[in-house]
Short mmCIF file of C-alpha atoms in Angstrom, two decimals:
data_model
loop_
_atom_site.label_atom_id
_atom_site.label_comp_id
_atom_site.label_asym_id
_atom_site.label_seq_id
_atom_site.Cartn_x
_atom_site.Cartn_y
_atom_site.Cartn_z
CA MET G 1 154.30 68.07 109.93
CA ILE G 2 156.31 65.58 112.08
CA ALA G 3 156.08 67.33 115.52
CA PHE G 4 155.91 70.71 117.22
CA ASP G 5 156.33 72.43 120.53
CA ASP G 6 154.67 75.80 121.02
CA LYS G 7 156.43 76.48 124.33
CA TYR G 8 159.79 78.00 125.22
CA ALA G 9 160.52 75.38 127.86
CA ASN G 10 162.26 72.86 125.55
CA HIS G 11 165.73 71.92 124.52
CA LEU G 12 165.85 74.70 121.89
CA GLY G 13 164.50 77.29 124.31
CA HIS G 14 162.09 78.42 121.59
CA PRO G 15 158.82 77.17 119.94
CA TRP G 16 159.49 74.97 116.91
CA ILE G 17 157.80 72.92 114.16
CA ALA G 18 159.55 70.01 112.37
CA PHE G 19 158.87 69.09 108.70
CA LEU G 20 160.40 66.57 106.25
CA TRP G 21 163.08 67.71 103.79
CA VAL G 22 161.99 66.95 100.20
CA ASN G 23 162.92 67.85 96.62
CA GLY G 24 160.57 69.32 94.10
CA GLN G 25 159.46 72.48 92.44
CA THR G 26 157.16 75.33 93.33
CA LEU G 27 153.47 75.00 92.39
CA LYS G 28 152.22 76.61 89.22
CA TRP G 29 148.47 77.17 89.56
CA SER G 30 146.09 78.84 87.06
CA ILE G 31 142.97 78.14 85.08
CA SER G 32 145.03 75.75 82.93
CA GLN G 33 147.60 74.42 85.37
CA PRO G 34 147.44 71.71 86.45
CA LYS G 35 145.40 70.68 83.46
CA GLN G 36 144.04 67.47 84.90
CA GLU G 37 141.11 67.97 87.30
CA LEU G 38 142.16 64.89 89.23
CA ARG G 39 145.55 66.39 89.97
CA ARG G 40 144.06 69.71 90.97
CA ASN G 41 141.61 68.05 93.38
CA ALA G 42 144.31 65.80 94.91
CA LEU G 43 146.52 68.82 95.63
CA MET G 44 143.65 70.80 97.10
CA GLU G 45 142.68 67.88 99.30
CA ARG G 46 146.28 67.72 100.63
CA ILE G 47 146.38 71.44 101.31
CA ALA G 48 143.05 71.19 103.21
CA ARG G 49 144.56 68.47 105.37
CA ILE G 50 147.60 70.54 106.14
CA ASN G 51 145.54 73.56 107.12
CA VAL G 52 143.44 71.33 109.37
CA ASP G 53 146.64 69.79 110.87
CA PHE G 54 147.82 73.36 111.79
CA LEU G 55 144.76 73.67 114.05
CA GLN G 56 146.56 71.28 116.46
CA VAL G 57 148.89 74.10 117.37
CA GLN G 58 146.81 76.13 119.86
CA LYS G 59 147.05 78.73 122.63
CA LEU G 60 144.45 80.84 124.42
CA GLY G 61 144.12 84.45 123.27
CA CYS G 62 141.59 87.29 122.94
CA SER G 63 138.31 86.92 121.02
CA ALA G 64 138.22 87.56 117.26
CA LYS G 65 136.21 90.66 117.93
CA THR G 66 138.77 92.10 120.36
CA TRP G 67 141.58 91.21 117.92
CA MET G 68 139.97 93.08 115.06
CA GLU G 69 139.01 96.02 117.27
CA THR G 70 142.59 96.36 118.41
CA LYS G 71 143.89 96.30 114.85
CA ILE G 72 141.51 98.94 113.55
CA THR G 73 142.01 101.18 116.58
CA ARG G 74 145.80 101.09 115.88
CA LYS G 75 145.12 102.02 112.21
CA ILE G 76 142.86 104.89 113.28
CA LYS G 77 145.60 106.16 115.60
CA ARG G 78 148.08 106.08 112.73
CA VAL G 79 145.65 108.09 110.60
CA GLU G 80 145.22 110.68 113.43
CA SER G 81 148.95 110.96 113.94
CA GLY G 82 149.47 111.62 110.19
CA ALA G 83 151.45 108.34 109.73
CA LEU G 84 148.71 107.03 107.36
CA GLN G 85 147.26 109.50 104.93
CA GLY G 86 144.36 109.70 102.50
CA ALA G 87 141.46 112.04 101.75
CA ASN G 88 138.79 109.86 103.34
CA ILE G 89 140.80 107.30 105.19
CA LEU G 90 139.46 108.10 108.64
CA LYS G 91 135.85 107.58 107.53
CA GLU G 92 136.91 104.41 105.69
CA CYS G 93 138.45 103.05 108.90
CA GLU G 94 135.22 103.84 110.70
CA ASP G 95 133.25 102.11 108.00
CA GLN G 96 135.48 99.02 108.44
CA GLU G 97 135.02 99.16 112.24
CA ARG G 98 131.20 99.19 111.89
CA LEU G 99 131.33 95.83 110.06
CA ILE G 100 132.86 93.96 113.04
CA ASP G 101 129.52 92.90 114.47
CA ARG G 102 128.45 91.60 111.08
CA TYR G 103 131.40 89.34 110.61
CA LEU G 104 132.61 88.34 114.10
CA PRO G 105 130.55 86.56 116.73
CA LEU G 106 130.39 87.37 120.45
CA GLN G 107 132.84 85.06 122.24
CA CYS G 108 134.41 84.49 125.63
CA GLU G 109 137.23 86.84 126.55
CA GLU G 110 139.65 84.04 126.03
CA VAL G 111 139.28 81.64 123.02
CA PRO G 112 141.65 79.20 121.29
CA HIS G 113 143.97 80.75 118.75
CA VAL G 114 145.40 78.34 116.12
CA LEU G 115 148.35 78.38 113.81
CA VAL G 116 147.85 79.87 110.31
CA HIS G 117 150.55 79.65 107.61
CA ASN G 118 149.40 83.00 106.11
CA ASP G 119 151.34 82.51 102.84
CA LEU G 120 150.35 79.23 101.22
CA CYS G 121 150.89 80.65 97.74
CA GLY G 122 152.48 78.64 94.85
CA ASN G 123 156.09 79.67 95.86
CA ASN G 124 155.65 77.92 99.25
CA ILE G 125 154.05 74.78 97.99
CA ILE G 126 156.53 72.19 96.73
CA VAL G 127 155.27 69.57 94.25
CA ASN G 128 156.78 66.94 91.99
CA GLU G 129 156.52 66.61 88.21
CA LYS G 130 152.99 65.22 88.57
CA THR G 131 151.85 68.12 90.81
CA GLU G 132 151.69 65.84 93.72
CA LEU G 133 152.30 67.72 96.96
CA GLN G 134 155.70 67.17 98.55
CA CYS G 135 155.62 69.79 101.33
CA VAL G 136 154.90 73.34 102.24
CA ILE G 137 157.67 75.73 103.25
CA ASP G 138 158.31 79.13 104.86
CA LEU G 139 156.47 79.80 108.07
CA GLY G 140 157.90 83.33 108.23
CA GLN G 141 154.47 84.95 108.06
CA ALA G 142 152.69 82.37 110.28
CA GLU G 143 150.73 83.60 113.26
CA MET G 144 148.18 82.45 115.82
CA LEU G 145 144.59 83.62 115.14
CA PRO G 146 141.17 82.94 116.60
CA ILE G 147 139.15 80.50 114.42
CA PRO G 148 136.79 83.14 112.82
CA LEU G 149 139.90 84.81 111.37
CA ALA G 150 141.97 81.74 110.79
CA ALA G 151 139.40 80.13 108.51
CA VAL G 152 140.49 81.29 105.09
CA TYR G 153 141.09 79.78 101.63
CA PRO G 154 144.74 79.39 100.55
CA PRO G 155 146.01 82.40 98.42
CA PHE G 156 145.75 80.39 95.19
CA LEU G 157 141.96 80.16 95.75
CA THR G 158 141.27 83.83 96.57
CA HIS G 159 140.02 86.61 94.24
CA ASP G 160 143.00 88.94 94.39
CA PRO G 161 142.23 92.15 92.44
CA THR G 162 144.57 93.82 90.00
CA GLN G 163 145.15 97.58 89.59
CA GLU G 164 144.94 98.99 86.14
CA GLY G 165 145.94 102.68 86.43
CA GLN G 166 143.44 104.08 88.95
CA GLU G 167 140.92 101.26 88.40
CA ILE G 168 140.68 98.20 90.64
CA ASN G 169 139.74 95.10 88.68
CA TRP G 170 138.24 92.16 90.51
CA ALA G 171 137.59 90.10 87.36
CA ALA G 172 141.03 88.54 86.81
CA ARG G 173 140.43 85.52 89.08
CA ASP G 174 136.66 85.69 89.18
CA THR G 175 136.09 82.54 86.98
CA GLU G 176 133.99 79.44 86.87
CA THR G 177 137.18 77.45 87.42
CA MET G 178 137.95 79.39 90.64
CA GLN G 179 134.37 78.81 91.80
CA ARG G 180 134.63 75.04 91.09
CA ASP G 181 138.01 74.81 92.87
CA ARG G 182 136.78 76.65 95.89
CA ALA G 183 133.72 74.44 96.11
CA PHE G 184 135.91 71.29 96.03
CA TYR G 185 138.24 72.70 98.65
CA LEU G 186 135.39 73.59 100.94
CA GLY G 187 134.06 70.06 100.49
CA CYS G 188 137.39 68.71 101.68
CA ILE G 189 137.23 70.87 104.79
CA ARG G 190 133.64 69.70 105.37
CA GLU G 191 134.67 66.02 105.30
CA LEU G 192 137.43 66.70 107.76
CA ALA G 193 134.97 68.59 109.99
CA LEU G 194 132.50 65.74 109.97
CA ALA G 195 135.33 63.30 110.85
CA LYS G 196 137.04 65.36 113.52
CA GLY G 197 134.43 67.72 114.93
CA GLY G 198 135.49 70.36 117.54
CA LEU G 199 137.53 73.28 116.20
CA VAL G 200 137.57 71.79 112.75
CA GLU G 201 133.79 72.02 112.64
CA GLU G 202 134.00 75.63 113.69
CA TYR G 203 136.69 76.23 111.10
CA TYR G 204 134.39 74.83 108.38
CA THR G 205 131.38 76.79 109.54
CA ASN G 206 133.36 80.08 109.16
CA LEU G 207 134.78 79.07 105.79
CA ALA G 208 131.34 78.14 104.43
CA ARG G 209 129.79 81.53 105.17
CA GLN G 210 127.86 82.98 102.25
CA ASP G 211 129.69 86.25 102.74
CA GLU G 212 133.12 84.66 103.14
CA ILE G 213 134.62 86.67 100.28
CA ASP G 214 133.44 89.98 101.71
CA LYS G 215 134.65 89.01 105.20
CA TYR G 216 138.03 87.78 103.97
CA TRP G 217 139.06 90.99 102.20
CA TRP G 218 137.58 93.06 104.99
CA PHE G 219 140.01 91.16 107.25
CA VAL G 220 142.95 91.49 104.86
CA ALA G 221 142.38 95.19 104.63
CA VAL G 222 143.07 95.70 108.27
CA SER G 223 146.77 95.14 107.69
CA SER G 224 147.16 96.01 103.96
CA ILE G 225 146.75 99.63 102.81
CA THR G 226 146.49 98.40 99.19
CA MET G 227 143.48 96.25 100.08
CA HIS G 228 142.10 98.91 102.32
CA LYS G 229 141.92 101.23 99.29
CA ALA G 230 140.44 98.44 97.09
CA MET G 231 137.77 97.57 99.55
CA ALA G 232 136.88 101.20 100.36
CA ALA G 233 136.52 101.81 96.59
CA CYS G 234 133.87 99.07 96.33
CA ASN G 235 132.13 100.08 99.63
CA TRP G 236 133.58 97.00 101.35
CA LYS G 237 131.76 94.56 99.09
CA PRO G 238 133.97 93.04 96.33
CA PRO G 239 132.10 92.81 93.01
CA VAL G 240 132.80 89.06 92.62
CA LYS G 241 130.38 87.29 90.27
CA TYR G 242 131.22 83.68 90.92
CA GLN G 243 130.72 83.26 94.69
#
């Protein structure tokens, strides 16, 4: 990131972020790609730094608790109006709502919201032939979130379930390699938090939670009906072996 302006009072009349233009290819990430652990680690370290850089873009907003309450209330209203249907969906929304106090701290009415890319998947990560990071692209899904909701792993380090018929399978990405990669990424965030303090330290604390996987998918389920169904099916606790 070269520079940014999060206000409308500028020569463009709109918030903007400037990045370098580079050549490369999209990231291919799996248990076996990249093969060399050194290259895997180097790329994760760069992604960690980029996510921490995004924290520089800030504005004041509602607390994480208020943000989540608003989202779930909207979902419940959609259920009550018939726009969102399912045999037990109203009860499931209420179950999700009851978890707010578990996952989100009491905060002031106004707290810093920070920029989150929201789609740092392989297609939006450009690397060279040595899997060295060149840039990240596509901020089309970016948004401003309070730190407790902004602190998440990049999508290539999350335990996305697969659906096999009517069955939800959480095992596809639940591997020792994923566990090792996530531990390394968290270590990168920790080093940055120790060096920078402030919001980065708060970001690390939220990412390092023992129940981070449960909290993350609970959060994702507020805006994804597919994940809502998957989380409701496992009683809001994903059966992930390698935490």
